[in-house]
Structures are given as C-alpha cells and as structure tokens.
Short mmCIF file of C-alpha atoms in Angstrom, two decimals:
data_model
loop_
_atom_site.label_atom_id
_atom_site.label_comp_id
_atom_site.label_asym_id
_atom_site.label_seq_id
_atom_site.Cartn_x
_atom_site.Cartn_y
_atom_site.Cartn_z
CA MET R 173 4.05 -57.74 -45.79
CA HIS R 174 4.81 -57.56 -41.16
CA PRO R 175 1.33 -58.82 -40.38
CA ALA R 176 1.29 -55.97 -37.96
CA PRO R 177 -1.86 -57.38 -34.83
CA SER R 178 -3.24 -53.52 -34.75
CA VAL R 179 -3.36 -53.62 -38.25
CA ILE R 180 -5.34 -56.29 -39.08
CA LEU R 181 -7.73 -55.98 -35.87
CA PHE R 182 -8.62 -52.64 -37.03
CA THR R 183 -9.14 -53.24 -40.37
CA VAL R 184 -11.57 -56.50 -39.73
CA LEU R 185 -13.39 -54.95 -36.41
CA SER R 186 -13.66 -51.28 -38.57
CA GLY R 187 -15.37 -53.46 -41.53
CA ALA R 188 -17.63 -55.03 -39.87
CA GLY R 189 -18.73 -52.05 -37.33
CA PHE R 190 -18.90 -50.25 -41.02
CA GLY R 191 -21.32 -52.56 -42.19
CA LEU R 192 -23.18 -52.83 -39.35
CA LEU R 193 -24.23 -49.11 -39.60
CA VAL R 194 -24.42 -49.58 -43.29
CA ALA R 195 -27.09 -51.58 -42.50
CA LEU R 196 -28.68 -50.00 -40.21
CA GLY R 197 -28.61 -47.07 -42.23
CA LEU R 198 -30.48 -48.71 -44.68
CA GLY R 199 -33.68 -49.21 -42.19
CA LEU R 200 -32.44 -53.37 -43.35
CA VAL R 201 -33.90 -53.29 -39.42
CA LEU R 202 -35.09 -51.47 -37.71
CA PRO R 203 -34.22 -51.51 -33.52
CA SER R 204 -35.99 -49.59 -31.17
CA GLY R 205 -35.46 -48.26 -27.65
CA TRP R 206 -32.65 -50.78 -25.93
CA ALA R 207 -32.23 -52.91 -28.85
CA ALA R 208 -30.70 -49.53 -31.03
CA LEU R 209 -29.06 -48.50 -28.81
CA TRP R 210 -27.10 -51.80 -28.66
CA LEU R 211 -27.10 -52.42 -32.03
CA TRP R 212 -25.87 -49.29 -33.62
CA GLY R 213 -23.44 -49.25 -30.06
CA LEU R 214 -22.25 -52.10 -31.59
CA GLY R 215 -21.00 -50.80 -34.92
CA TYR R 216 -19.84 -48.04 -33.59
CA GLY R 217 -17.69 -49.50 -31.02
CA LEU R 218 -16.33 -51.89 -33.91
CA ALA R 219 -15.74 -49.17 -36.20
CA VAL R 220 -14.30 -46.77 -33.10
CA ALA R 221 -12.23 -49.55 -31.62
CA GLY R 222 -10.53 -49.75 -35.25
CA LEU R 223 -9.79 -46.40 -35.20
CA MET R 224 -8.26 -46.57 -32.24
CA ALA R 225 -5.87 -50.19 -33.12
CA SER R 226 -5.16 -48.01 -36.02
CA ALA R 227 -3.42 -44.96 -34.53
CA PHE R 228 -0.98 -47.76 -32.27
CA HIS R 229 1.44 -48.57 -35.27
CA LEU R 230 2.21 -44.94 -35.63
CA GLY R 231 5.47 -43.45 -34.76
CA ARG R 232 4.27 -40.50 -33.70
CA PRO R 233 0.73 -41.02 -32.81
CA GLU R 234 -0.12 -37.65 -31.25
CA ARG R 235 0.79 -35.73 -34.53
CA ALA R 236 -2.47 -38.64 -36.46
CA TRP R 237 -4.72 -35.85 -36.89
CA ARG R 238 -2.44 -34.15 -39.31
CA ALA R 239 -2.92 -37.68 -41.87
CA PHE R 240 -6.63 -35.51 -42.55
CA THR R 241 -4.80 -32.57 -44.10
CA GLN R 242 -3.92 -34.85 -47.62
CA TRP R 243 -7.21 -35.70 -49.06
CA ARG R 244 -6.93 -34.42 -52.07
CA SER R 245 -3.36 -37.11 -52.95
CA SER R 246 -3.68 -39.79 -50.41
CA TRP R 247 -6.80 -41.94 -49.72
CA LEU R 248 -5.13 -43.10 -45.94
CA SER R 249 -6.08 -38.83 -45.65
CA ARG R 250 -9.59 -39.92 -47.33
CA GLU R 251 -9.91 -43.02 -45.46
CA ALA R 252 -9.50 -40.19 -42.34
CA TRP R 253 -11.85 -38.12 -43.58
CA GLY R 254 -14.38 -41.30 -44.49
CA ALA R 255 -14.70 -42.49 -40.71
CA VAL R 256 -15.10 -39.05 -39.50
CA ILE R 257 -17.78 -37.73 -41.34
CA ALA R 258 -20.05 -41.68 -41.77
CA LEU R 259 -19.60 -41.55 -38.25
CA LEU R 260 -21.74 -38.32 -36.86
CA ALA R 261 -23.83 -38.72 -40.57
CA LEU R 262 -25.16 -41.86 -38.33
CA ALA R 263 -25.41 -40.24 -35.33
CA PRO R 264 -28.58 -38.53 -35.67
CA VAL R 265 -30.37 -42.21 -37.61
CA ALA R 266 -28.84 -43.94 -34.53
CA LEU R 267 -30.33 -40.79 -32.18
CA SER R 268 -33.57 -40.97 -34.21
CA ASP R 269 -34.00 -45.05 -33.65
CA TRP R 270 -33.03 -45.60 -30.40
CA LEU R 271 -35.72 -42.81 -28.53
CA GLY R 272 -37.96 -42.69 -31.51
CA LEU R 273 -37.92 -39.98 -33.14
CA GLY R 274 -38.57 -40.82 -36.48
CA TRP R 275 -36.27 -38.67 -38.45
CA PRO R 276 -35.78 -39.04 -42.34
CA ARG R 277 -34.44 -42.28 -43.47
CA MET R 278 -32.88 -39.67 -46.06
CA ILE R 279 -29.99 -39.17 -43.73
CA GLY R 280 -29.26 -42.88 -42.95
CA TRP R 281 -29.36 -43.71 -47.10
CA ILE R 282 -26.04 -40.60 -47.04
CA GLY R 283 -23.99 -41.76 -44.57
CA ALA R 284 -24.51 -46.23 -45.24
CA GLY R 285 -22.53 -44.17 -48.80
CA LEU R 286 -20.37 -42.52 -47.19
CA ALA R 287 -19.13 -46.26 -44.41
CA VAL R 288 -18.95 -47.65 -48.13
CA ALA R 289 -16.84 -45.04 -49.21
CA THR R 290 -14.66 -45.33 -46.08
CA VAL R 291 -13.94 -49.37 -46.17
CA PHE R 292 -13.17 -48.94 -49.96
CA SER R 293 -10.74 -45.82 -49.19
CA THR R 294 -9.16 -48.18 -46.89
CA ALA R 295 -9.28 -51.48 -49.52
CA MET R 296 -7.80 -48.48 -52.37
CA ILE R 297 -4.25 -47.56 -49.31
CA TYR R 298 -3.10 -50.87 -50.24
CA ALA R 299 -4.68 -51.12 -54.01
CA GLN R 300 -2.62 -48.44 -55.29
CA LEU R 301 0.83 -49.65 -53.98
CA ARG R 302 1.97 -51.49 -57.69
CA ALA R 303 5.31 -52.19 -54.93
CA VAL R 304 2.78 -54.77 -53.36
CA PRO R 305 1.89 -56.41 -56.81
CA ARG R 306 -1.14 -59.27 -55.11
CA TRP R 307 -2.61 -56.07 -53.85
CA ASN R 308 -2.39 -53.67 -56.83
CA HIS R 309 -5.37 -55.11 -58.34
CA TRP R 310 -9.10 -54.90 -57.87
CA ILE R 311 -9.32 -57.68 -55.50
CA THR R 312 -8.28 -55.91 -53.24
CA PRO R 313 -11.33 -53.36 -52.90
CA ALA R 314 -14.00 -55.96 -53.96
CA THR R 315 -12.29 -58.02 -50.61
CA PHE R 316 -12.62 -55.28 -48.45
CA LEU R 317 -16.47 -54.58 -49.40
CA ALA R 318 -17.15 -58.02 -49.36
CA PHE R 319 -16.22 -58.88 -45.92
CA MET R 320 -17.43 -55.24 -44.78
CA ALA R 321 -21.41 -56.73 -46.67
CA THR R 322 -21.11 -60.17 -44.93
CA GLY R 323 -19.78 -58.26 -41.59
CA GLY R 324 -23.12 -56.19 -41.50
CA ALA R 325 -25.08 -58.63 -42.37
CA ILE R 326 -24.23 -61.63 -39.77
CA LEU R 327 -24.38 -58.69 -37.55
CA SER R 328 -27.65 -57.38 -37.98
CA GLY R 329 -29.22 -60.83 -38.40
CA GLN R 330 -30.34 -60.95 -42.09
CA GLY R 331 -30.81 -64.83 -41.82
CA ALA R 332 -30.68 -66.91 -45.63
CA TRP R 333 -29.60 -63.26 -47.11
CA ALA R 334 -26.45 -63.46 -44.50
CA ALA R 335 -26.28 -66.98 -45.21
CA LEU R 336 -25.44 -66.35 -49.29
CA LEU R 337 -23.20 -63.71 -48.73
CA CYS R 338 -20.91 -65.30 -46.89
CA LEU R 339 -20.89 -68.01 -49.69
CA ALA R 340 -20.32 -65.78 -52.63
CA LEU R 341 -17.26 -63.95 -49.44
CA ALA R 342 -15.85 -67.83 -49.61
CA GLY R 343 -15.84 -67.43 -53.43
CA LEU R 344 -14.33 -64.33 -53.38
CA LEU R 345 -11.63 -65.11 -51.69
CA VAL R 346 -10.56 -68.20 -52.98
CA ILE R 347 -10.67 -66.51 -56.69
CA GLY R 348 -8.11 -64.15 -54.97
CA TRP R 349 -5.81 -66.42 -53.59
CA ARG R 350 -6.13 -68.00 -57.27
CA ILE R 351 -5.54 -64.31 -59.06
CA GLY R 352 -3.01 -62.88 -56.18
CA ASP R 353 -0.70 -65.84 -56.78
CA THR R 354 0.24 -64.83 -61.02
CA ARG R 355 0.58 -60.89 -59.88
CA PHE R 356 4.18 -60.77 -58.94
CA ALA R 357 4.70 -62.35 -61.97
CA ALA R 358 2.53 -60.89 -63.90
CA ALA R 359 4.64 -57.40 -62.19
CA GLY R 360 7.00 -58.49 -64.45
CA SER R 361 10.27 -57.22 -61.63
CA THR R 362 12.58 -59.50 -60.96
CA MET R 363 16.21 -59.38 -59.93
CA GLY R 364 16.82 -58.37 -63.72
CA THR R 365 14.93 -54.84 -62.97
CA ALA R 366 15.83 -54.29 -60.00
CA THR R 367 19.57 -54.56 -60.35
CA GLY R 368 19.65 -53.65 -64.31
CA LEU R 369 21.90 -56.65 -64.49
CA LEU R 370 20.40 -58.20 -67.86
CA ARG R 371 23.18 -59.67 -69.31
CA GLY R 372 22.97 -62.78 -67.37
CA ARG R 373 21.45 -64.54 -64.19
CA VAL R 374 22.18 -62.22 -60.89
CA SER R 375 21.82 -64.11 -57.61
CA VAL R 376 23.15 -62.74 -54.08
CA PHE R 377 27.26 -62.62 -53.79
CA GLU R 378 26.98 -60.05 -50.46
CA ALA R 379 24.20 -58.77 -48.13
CA PRO R 380 24.45 -55.05 -47.82
CA HIS R 381 23.88 -55.77 -43.82
CA THR R 382 24.48 -59.23 -41.77
CA GLY R 383 21.81 -58.14 -39.66
CA ASP R 384 17.82 -57.14 -39.94
CA ASN R 385 16.75 -53.77 -40.82
CA TYR R 386 13.69 -51.93 -41.03
CA LEU R 387 13.27 -52.91 -44.73
CA THR R 388 13.19 -56.50 -44.29
CA ARG R 389 11.29 -56.60 -40.75
CA GLU R 390 8.80 -55.51 -42.77
CA MET R 391 8.53 -55.68 -46.58
CA ILE R 392 10.00 -59.29 -46.74
CA HIS R 393 7.87 -61.48 -44.18
CA VAL R 394 8.36 -64.89 -44.60
CA VAL R 395 7.32 -66.44 -40.95
CA GLY R 396 3.74 -65.88 -41.38
CA ARG R 397 3.63 -67.80 -45.11
CA ARG R 398 4.57 -71.16 -43.45
CA HIS R 399 1.24 -72.11 -43.47
CA ALA R 400 -0.33 -70.65 -45.76
CA ARG R 401 -2.34 -73.65 -46.63
CA LYS R 402 -3.85 -73.99 -43.18
CA LEU R 403 -4.41 -70.60 -42.99
CA ARG R 404 -6.06 -69.97 -46.24
CA MET R 405 -8.55 -73.37 -45.43
CA MET R 406 -9.36 -71.44 -41.89
CA ALA R 407 -10.60 -68.67 -43.41
CA VAL R 408 -12.89 -69.44 -46.30
CA VAL R 409 -14.59 -72.01 -43.29
CA CYS R 410 -14.68 -70.25 -40.32
CA ALA R 411 -15.52 -66.58 -42.36
CA GLY R 412 -17.83 -68.42 -45.28
CA VAL R 413 -19.13 -71.46 -44.99
CA VAL R 414 -19.74 -71.77 -40.51
CA PRO R 415 -21.60 -68.69 -40.37
CA ALA R 416 -23.38 -69.34 -43.39
CA LEU R 417 -24.54 -72.65 -42.20
CA LEU R 418 -25.04 -71.08 -38.62
CA MET R 419 -27.38 -68.58 -40.31
CA VAL R 420 -29.73 -70.44 -41.63
CA VAL R 421 -29.95 -73.14 -38.77
CA LEU R 422 -30.02 -70.92 -36.03
CA PRO R 423 -32.91 -69.25 -34.82
CA GLY R 424 -33.08 -65.43 -33.36
CA ILE R 425 -30.95 -64.33 -32.27
CA TRP R 426 -28.87 -67.41 -32.19
CA GLY R 427 -27.10 -66.72 -35.91
CA PRO R 428 -25.39 -63.51 -35.42
CA LEU R 429 -24.41 -63.96 -31.47
CA LEU R 430 -22.51 -67.87 -32.81
CA ALA R 431 -22.18 -67.23 -36.54
CA ALA R 432 -20.22 -63.44 -35.78
CA PRO R 433 -17.33 -64.67 -34.03
CA VAL R 434 -16.21 -67.95 -35.43
CA HIS R 435 -17.07 -64.91 -39.11
CA LEU R 436 -14.39 -62.06 -37.18
CA ILE R 437 -12.02 -65.32 -36.55
CA GLY R 438 -12.03 -66.09 -40.49
CA ALA R 439 -11.80 -63.39 -40.92
CA ALA R 440 -8.69 -62.24 -39.08
CA ALA R 441 -7.03 -65.30 -40.71
CA GLN R 442 -7.35 -63.99 -43.84
CA ARG R 443 -6.12 -60.84 -43.48
CA TRP R 444 -3.44 -61.96 -41.40
CA LEU R 445 -2.33 -63.99 -44.50
CA PHE R 446 -3.67 -60.65 -46.88
CA PHE R 447 -0.19 -59.35 -45.42
CA ALA R 448 1.72 -62.66 -44.47
CA GLU R 449 1.39 -63.18 -49.15
CA ALA R 450 2.50 -60.22 -50.10
CA GLU R 451 5.18 -59.42 -51.19
CA HIS R 452 7.47 -56.83 -52.20
CA VAL R 453 9.12 -55.29 -54.59
CA VAL R 454 12.13 -54.39 -52.52
CA GLY R 455 12.78 -58.09 -51.15
CA LEU R 456 14.26 -58.81 -54.99
CA PHE R 457 17.53 -56.69 -53.58
CA TYR R 458 17.42 -59.42 -51.55
CA GLY R 459 16.88 -61.84 -53.41
CA ARG R 460 14.33 -62.61 -51.25
CA ARG R 461 10.48 -62.38 -51.34
CA MET V 279 0.51 -30.85 -50.26
CA THR V 280 1.37 -34.29 -51.41
CA CYS V 281 0.76 -33.59 -55.21
CA LEU V 282 3.72 -33.72 -57.65
CA PRO V 283 5.22 -30.67 -59.19
CA GLY V 284 3.53 -30.99 -63.15
CA LYS V 285 7.38 -30.05 -63.11
CA VAL V 286 10.25 -29.27 -61.59
CA ASP V 287 12.74 -26.31 -62.31
CA ARG V 288 15.92 -28.76 -61.88
CA GLN V 289 16.32 -32.76 -61.62
CA LEU V 290 19.51 -32.56 -59.04
CA GLY V 291 20.50 -37.08 -58.55
CA LEU V 292 23.56 -39.11 -58.22
CA VAL V 293 24.97 -41.00 -61.56
CA ILE V 294 26.31 -44.59 -60.57
CA ASP V 295 29.23 -46.14 -62.35
CA LEU V 296 28.40 -50.12 -61.65
CA ASP V 297 31.73 -50.92 -63.31
CA THR V 298 33.58 -48.60 -60.79
CA CYS V 299 32.32 -49.00 -57.84
CA VAL V 300 34.40 -51.38 -55.46
CA GLY V 301 32.32 -52.26 -53.13
CA CYS V 302 33.86 -50.60 -50.73
CA HIS V 303 31.59 -48.87 -47.94
CA ALA V 304 32.68 -45.81 -47.97
CA CYS V 305 29.88 -43.84 -49.56
CA VAL V 306 27.73 -46.04 -46.76
CA THR V 307 29.42 -44.85 -43.55
CA ALA V 308 29.99 -41.06 -45.49
CA CYS V 309 26.11 -41.09 -45.66
CA LYS V 310 25.42 -42.28 -42.24
CA GLY V 311 28.31 -39.57 -40.17
CA TRP V 312 26.61 -36.28 -42.63
CA ASN V 313 22.87 -37.29 -41.64
CA ASP V 314 23.79 -38.01 -37.98
CA GLN V 315 24.20 -34.59 -37.20
CA GLY V 316 22.65 -32.96 -40.41
CA TYR V 317 19.44 -32.67 -41.95
CA GLY V 318 16.27 -33.35 -39.44
CA VAL V 319 16.87 -36.12 -36.79
CA PRO V 320 19.82 -38.38 -36.55
CA LEU V 321 19.82 -41.57 -37.42
CA SER V 322 19.21 -43.92 -34.78
CA ASP V 323 20.91 -47.26 -34.12
CA GLN V 324 19.49 -50.18 -32.29
CA ASP V 325 21.20 -52.29 -30.25
CA PRO V 326 24.48 -51.42 -31.63
CA TYR V 327 27.34 -53.18 -29.41
CA GLY V 328 24.98 -56.27 -28.56
CA ALA V 329 23.86 -59.34 -30.16
CA ASP V 330 21.14 -58.62 -32.84
CA PRO V 331 22.61 -55.18 -33.47
CA SER V 332 20.60 -52.82 -36.54
CA GLY V 333 20.22 -49.08 -37.59
CA THR V 334 18.60 -46.85 -40.38
CA PHE V 335 20.92 -46.48 -43.54
CA LEU V 336 20.23 -44.01 -45.80
CA ASN V 337 21.83 -45.89 -48.63
CA ARG V 338 23.30 -49.06 -48.45
CA VAL V 339 25.89 -51.45 -51.02
CA HIS V 340 24.77 -54.75 -52.65
CA SER V 341 27.36 -57.17 -53.66
CA TYR V 342 25.48 -59.59 -56.30
CA GLN V 343 27.13 -62.39 -58.98
CA VAL V 344 26.63 -61.74 -62.64
CA GLU V 345 26.80 -64.80 -65.02
CA PRO V 346 25.92 -63.97 -68.42
CA PRO V 347 25.46 -67.28 -70.69
CA GLY V 348 29.20 -67.73 -72.09
CA GLU V 349 31.23 -64.93 -70.34
CA VAL V 350 33.29 -64.83 -66.99
CA PRO V 351 30.59 -64.52 -64.15
CA MET V 352 31.84 -61.41 -62.18
CA ILE V 353 30.87 -59.39 -59.40
CA VAL V 354 29.13 -56.03 -59.49
CA ASN V 355 28.72 -54.26 -56.21
CA PHE V 356 25.57 -52.02 -56.20
CA PRO V 357 25.05 -49.09 -53.91
CA ARG V 358 21.58 -48.18 -53.44
CA SER V 359 19.67 -45.52 -52.14
CA CYS V 360 16.48 -42.67 -52.80
CA LEU V 361 16.16 -42.46 -56.98
CA HIS V 362 14.70 -38.93 -56.28
CA CYS V 363 11.94 -40.13 -58.99
CA ALA V 364 9.06 -38.47 -61.39
CA ASP V 365 7.17 -40.29 -60.68
CA ALA V 366 7.75 -40.60 -56.78
CA PRO V 367 4.91 -43.16 -55.33
CA CYS V 368 6.08 -42.75 -52.00
CA VAL V 369 4.60 -38.98 -51.88
CA THR V 370 1.19 -38.70 -53.27
CA VAL V 371 0.32 -41.83 -50.99
CA CYS V 372 1.73 -39.36 -47.62
CA PRO V 373 -1.54 -38.42 -45.65
CA THR V 374 0.65 -35.70 -43.65
CA GLY V 375 2.26 -33.48 -46.75
CA ALA V 376 5.75 -34.58 -44.70
CA SER V 377 6.42 -36.41 -47.96
CA TYR V 378 7.16 -33.85 -51.09
CA LYS V 379 9.08 -33.93 -53.81
CA ARG V 380 10.94 -29.47 -54.33
CA THR V 381 9.68 -27.70 -57.49
CA GLU V 382 13.02 -25.84 -57.55
CA ASP V 383 15.35 -28.98 -57.50
CA GLY V 384 13.42 -32.18 -57.76
CA ILE V 385 14.93 -33.78 -54.13
CA VAL V 386 12.10 -35.93 -53.10
CA LEU V 387 12.38 -34.92 -48.87
CA VAL V 388 10.32 -36.09 -46.19
CA ASN V 389 9.69 -32.55 -43.19
CA GLU V 390 9.80 -34.41 -40.27
CA ASP V 391 8.05 -32.32 -38.13
CA ALA V 392 4.88 -33.48 -39.81
CA CYS V 393 5.83 -36.95 -40.03
CA ILE V 394 3.89 -39.46 -38.15
CA GLY V 395 5.83 -42.61 -39.04
CA CYS V 396 2.80 -44.17 -41.11
CA GLY V 397 4.92 -45.68 -42.82
CA LEU V 398 3.25 -45.53 -45.86
CA CYS V 399 5.82 -44.49 -48.24
CA ALA V 400 8.28 -47.16 -47.55
CA TRP V 401 5.38 -48.90 -48.52
CA ALA V 402 5.14 -47.54 -52.20
CA CYS V 403 8.73 -47.40 -52.84
CA PRO V 404 9.60 -50.60 -54.94
CA TYR V 405 13.81 -49.44 -53.89
CA GLY V 406 13.12 -49.35 -50.20
CA ALA V 407 14.88 -46.00 -49.77
CA ARG V 408 13.18 -45.13 -47.03
CA GLU V 409 13.37 -46.22 -44.15
CA LEU V 410 11.63 -45.43 -40.78
CA ASP V 411 13.66 -44.66 -37.95
CA MET V 412 13.29 -47.00 -34.75
CA GLY V 413 14.38 -43.62 -32.48
CA ALA V 414 12.75 -40.73 -33.94
CA GLY V 415 9.50 -43.07 -34.54
CA VAL V 416 9.82 -40.36 -38.38
CA MET V 417 11.00 -41.41 -41.66
CA LYS V 418 14.26 -40.86 -43.04
CA LYS V 419 15.52 -40.91 -46.90
CA CYS V 420 18.17 -39.60 -48.91
CA THR V 421 18.40 -35.97 -48.98
CA LEU V 422 20.73 -36.05 -51.62
CA CYS V 423 22.78 -33.62 -48.72
CA VAL V 424 20.70 -31.09 -48.98
CA ASP V 425 22.59 -29.20 -46.54
CA ARG V 426 25.32 -29.77 -47.84
CA ILE V 427 24.95 -28.93 -51.77
CA TYR V 428 23.68 -25.26 -50.93
CA ASN V 429 26.08 -24.46 -47.94
CA GLU V 430 28.36 -21.59 -48.69
CA ASN V 431 29.70 -22.37 -45.12
CA LEU V 432 31.58 -24.96 -47.06
CA PRO V 433 34.36 -24.65 -49.06
CA GLU V 434 33.31 -25.18 -53.02
CA GLU V 435 34.44 -29.31 -53.75
CA ASP V 436 32.76 -30.24 -50.73
CA ARG V 437 29.37 -28.92 -52.00
CA GLU V 438 28.37 -32.33 -53.31
CA PRO V 439 26.57 -34.85 -51.67
CA ALA V 440 28.77 -37.05 -48.57
CA CYS V 441 28.60 -40.09 -50.30
CA VAL V 442 29.70 -39.03 -53.48
CA ARG V 443 32.55 -36.77 -52.16
CA THR V 444 33.88 -39.62 -50.11
CA CYS V 445 34.06 -42.80 -52.75
CA PRO V 446 37.91 -43.32 -53.67
CA THR V 447 37.18 -44.90 -56.91
CA GLY V 448 34.71 -42.20 -58.48
CA ALA V 449 31.71 -44.11 -58.42
CA ARG V 450 29.72 -40.87 -57.94
CA HIS V 451 28.31 -38.45 -59.65
CA PHE V 452 25.90 -35.88 -58.72
CA GLY V 453 24.44 -33.13 -60.59
CA ASP V 454 21.53 -31.97 -63.28
CA LEU V 455 19.84 -34.72 -65.21
CA SER V 456 17.06 -32.65 -66.19
CA ASP V 457 19.76 -30.83 -68.47
CA PRO V 458 20.91 -32.70 -71.34
CA ALA V 459 24.25 -30.73 -71.78
CA SER V 460 25.48 -31.58 -68.15
CA ALA V 461 28.29 -34.02 -67.38
CA VAL V 462 26.24 -36.47 -65.60
CA SER V 463 23.12 -36.83 -68.64
CA ARG V 464 26.26 -36.78 -71.34
CA LEU V 465 27.65 -39.83 -68.72
CA VAL V 466 24.21 -41.41 -68.95
CA ALA V 467 24.30 -41.01 -72.87
CA GLU V 468 27.50 -42.23 -73.28
CA ARG V 469 27.47 -45.40 -71.36
CA GLY V 470 23.83 -46.54 -71.45
CA GLY V 471 22.52 -45.64 -68.11
CA ILE V 472 19.64 -47.44 -67.15
CA ASP V 473 16.49 -46.69 -65.15
CA LEU V 474 16.03 -49.42 -61.88
CA MET V 475 12.47 -51.32 -61.92
CA PRO V 476 11.25 -49.41 -65.27
CA GLU V 477 8.12 -51.22 -65.24
CA GLN V 478 6.98 -50.22 -61.86
CA GLY V 479 6.65 -46.42 -63.50
CA THR V 480 8.46 -44.12 -61.12
CA ARG V 481 10.54 -42.57 -63.35
CA PRO V 482 13.55 -42.54 -61.07
CA ALA V 483 16.77 -39.67 -61.68
CA ASN V 484 19.09 -41.39 -60.46
CA LYS V 485 20.68 -43.57 -63.37
CA TYR V 486 22.89 -46.40 -62.84
CA LEU V 487 25.30 -47.07 -65.10
CA PRO V 488 26.27 -51.07 -66.42
CA PRO V 489 29.39 -53.03 -66.14
CA ARG V 490 31.58 -53.38 -69.29
CA GLY V 491 31.65 -56.96 -69.94
CA LYS V 492 35.01 -58.58 -68.71
CA ASP V 493 37.82 -59.43 -70.95
CA ARG V 494 37.32 -63.08 -71.86
CA ALA V 495 40.73 -65.15 -69.65
CA PRO V 496 43.53 -67.38 -70.58
CA ALA V 497 42.58 -71.33 -69.94
CA SER V 498 45.17 -70.36 -67.81
CA LEU V 499 47.42 -67.83 -66.43
CA LEU V 500 50.47 -69.96 -66.52
CA GLU V 501 49.89 -71.09 -70.49
CA PRO V 502 52.19 -68.93 -72.01
CA LEU V 503 54.71 -70.81 -68.97
CA LEU V 504 53.55 -74.38 -70.08
CA ASP V 505 54.85 -74.51 -73.28
CA VAL V 506 58.91 -75.39 -71.67
CA GLN V 507 60.99 -75.94 -75.50
CA ALA V 508 64.35 -78.19 -73.43
CA THR V 509 67.02 -78.59 -75.41
CA GLY V 510 70.39 -80.59 -75.27
CA LEU V 511 69.31 -83.97 -74.43
CA ALA V 512 66.66 -83.58 -73.40
CA GLY V 513 65.60 -81.76 -76.90
CA TRP V 514 66.95 -84.31 -78.74
CA LEU V 515 64.84 -87.19 -76.92
CA ASP V 516 61.65 -84.24 -77.14
CA ARG V 517 61.69 -84.15 -80.73
CA MET V 518 62.77 -87.97 -81.94
CA LEU V 519 60.22 -89.48 -80.41
CA GLY V 520 57.43 -86.43 -81.20
CA ARG V 521 58.24 -87.53 -84.93
CA PHE V 522 56.39 -90.71 -83.33
#
C-alpha cells in the first residue's frame, strides 16, 4: 500500500496525542496552572494536528463532515465521532486542571475511555480489510494501542513505567512482523483464485495498460519495501529501546523531552512499513504484490 | 445508510466467458466512451498525450498465460470490473453513505455528490474495481450502465451495459443472476461459472466461465505431408534398402 505522508503523520501524531490525553484524563500526572495548560495543550495539539493531516488525503476535503453520518457501519465514521467526543469530553478536565477548579476526575476517566476507543477505531479501519491480509489481524489494533500507551507514558513522564511500555512495544513490533510476514499466504489468495484459472500455473502475458493507474500507484507500492530490514531495526531501536533507556537514565523533564522525539521517529518508521509492507490482493491480477 | 441490504429483489450482473474473449479491449473503450457522458462525472485522463499517460477506467482487460500440466499452454484474456458483490466490503467501509447497494437490482453504486474521496472503498475491494478519479476527486466504479439498462429513450436492444452491447464475440452476458431460470443463470450452471477469490467472502454476483481445455496438438502440423511415398527407381531403392 502507498505510504501517504499525511496518513503516517496523522496516525503517529494523533496516537501519541490521545495517549497523552489518556494519561492526563486518568490523572497519572496531575499538573496545575501553566504546566497543565502546556501538557493538555500538547495532547490536544498532537491529536488535532493528526486529524487535520488526515483531511489532506481526501479527494474532496470540503465534504469531510459527511464522514460523521455512517457510524453504524463504518469504522472511519466511528473514528471521526470518537475523536470529536473524546476531545469535547476531556475539555472540562483540562479546564479544571489548568484553573484549579477541582472538578470530579470521573469525567477524565470517561474521556480517557473515549480516547482509547478512538485509537481502536483508527486501527480497525485497517484491521477490517480482508483484501490486505497483513492488516487483517488482531495484531493491528494491539500495535496501535501499544503505541498510544507508550507515547502517552513518555509524554507524561512516567519514568520506569514508560520504559517498561517501550520495551513491551518493541517486543510487540517483532511479534507483529513475524505474524504479518505469514498473513498473505495464510489468506489463501493466489493468481489462480483471483482469475479462477486453476488448471495450471498462471502468469501475466500482457498487462491491461502500459502505464500506471490508481490501483498500481495506491495498492501495489513496492518501492517502500526495499529497506524493510533497516527500517524494522530503526523502528525497534527508536520507538522502543532508546526511549526506554532515556526514560530511566535521564532525570526529571529531560527524559520525556529527549525520549519523545526519538520515539516519534521510530513510530513514523514503523508506520511507513505498516503501509509499505502491506500487500493488497489486487496485486495478484497484475502478477505483482 | 451504508449497511448492506439483507436481501435484494433482483441481482443484475455480468457473466464473462473466458473461452470466447479475444482480448480486443472493445469493452474497455465502449465503457470509457459511455461513462464519459453518462452517470456522474466524466472519467478523466491525466497527461493523456504526454510521456506518462494515465486515466480512470471501470473495466480493464488482462491477458494471462496458463500452463496446465501435460497440456498445451493457453492465453486467456480476462476482463476485470466490479462484480456487484452480495457482501460488498466497499459499501460497509464507506464513512459518508456515498457507497450503496441497491435493493431493487443489487447494483453497487457511488453517489458522487456525497463521496469525500477517502479511497477506503477502493482499499476494501479485493478486485481493484474502484478507481479514484484524479480529476474530480471522487470514486468511480462500474454502474452496470444503470443509465442504459432502464433507459426508454434507447432502442430496446441497446438497453444493456455498453461493454456487453459492444463485445464482438459475445463473450459478455448481462442478466438477472438471482433468477435460476434466466439465460445467464443457465449459462453459469451449464459451463460451471465461478466466483473470483471466493476466499475473500464477498459473494460476487458476476460469474466467470472458465476456458475449455484445448485439443492436443499433433507433434507437427506438417506431419501428414512428411510421409512421402516415392515411386519408380527411388521407390524401388526405398523398398530394397528398407529391408536391411
């Protein structure tokens, strides 16, 4: 699949942003005054920036409001609702922290739950697609939620807990790739089942068109996979190992300050691979994957 | 609402005969021609006369080589378009309700005025039936020529999809696949019509008729001519020397 920069940016930033909002909503950190404004602002900023970025990949962004209408059937619609409700639900808690109003924390827990549901919906947009076997697995929501938890723990300065989550995430990434590499074969789609030509070996004699088209550009994107090994290494080291060390070794605010950007670079590398390595079954018609 | 209808009154669709298709691409051209001026925005092209042309098509013809073990290899031409699935994954993923499956005839359509061009339906389709139009920013797909098949301004013989109407070899058939007595259903039953990628669980309406096996070719087409019976002196020599 084509790794669109806007979608990579969206999923990475909004994941980390909602993670921070969950940490704040649950009261894992209880900032007050300007510190509260800064932390809540960072959470909102990342989440909203991500949502804005996602609108850039639409063909008709001016109609984006229509995406709220099909929540009964569409994960994309549920994600849109989740994001808006979660951001609204957490607003009183943010206000209370900032101005020291002492409003009940209960609202924060509800907001945190909604934020988790939003990231889960984002992941399900991909995980629901049978046509992309690598994504069509529980490991996809597990990975998105793990990134959310880790990003939130780093940004909210959870020290050793953040380090543990970083290492767990690194392990989950390795498991995810091991599962993902077997998914296409497990789905059972071949050039034979795609064309129904099951009497013998099928190969492409002539393509239907000499140039590119939307399908080949969007779904048969092979360029991004060339450096898969290096990018996998980079994702594990940057998203997991290095931030874990930084969160344990560095004191106070220096941990999150240095670990967060490194972690986000690792998350972006993972997300690039998430798209670039995902093979769509339509490639079978073209004899490519 | 982009939930799928539980049951459709009829299921219109295509039956494509892979034995008969000669790969002339006339259906591709007819489809592009009709849908440039019919339902929805025209199918745009990008850089059509330049070095890197590309464009939106609702129908594409692939050509494959099949090598059955112990048989003669064959070339199979393979038109690919929307299969108007019963469990169409493209419909349920749509966040805006633009994608829908009609209850009255089972056709899967896009309401282009409500499409935001997110592309998720194209991702959900295993068959590559949907292409985002780069000119209009909305999703395009086969409409089964919904603006022809019910069009009473057209002569009756033209009230079928443009691809079917134009096919010079009669490799494409159009009809009601939910009616077991219809011509297309009988054709599917007789020829063992199949679903593409049944493992994807989409339950396509369109069926493909697999190519028939080829006859075994003689070692050489000239073989009967090679058995030359010589006469006269050469014939006598041939017979004499053949004894030893």
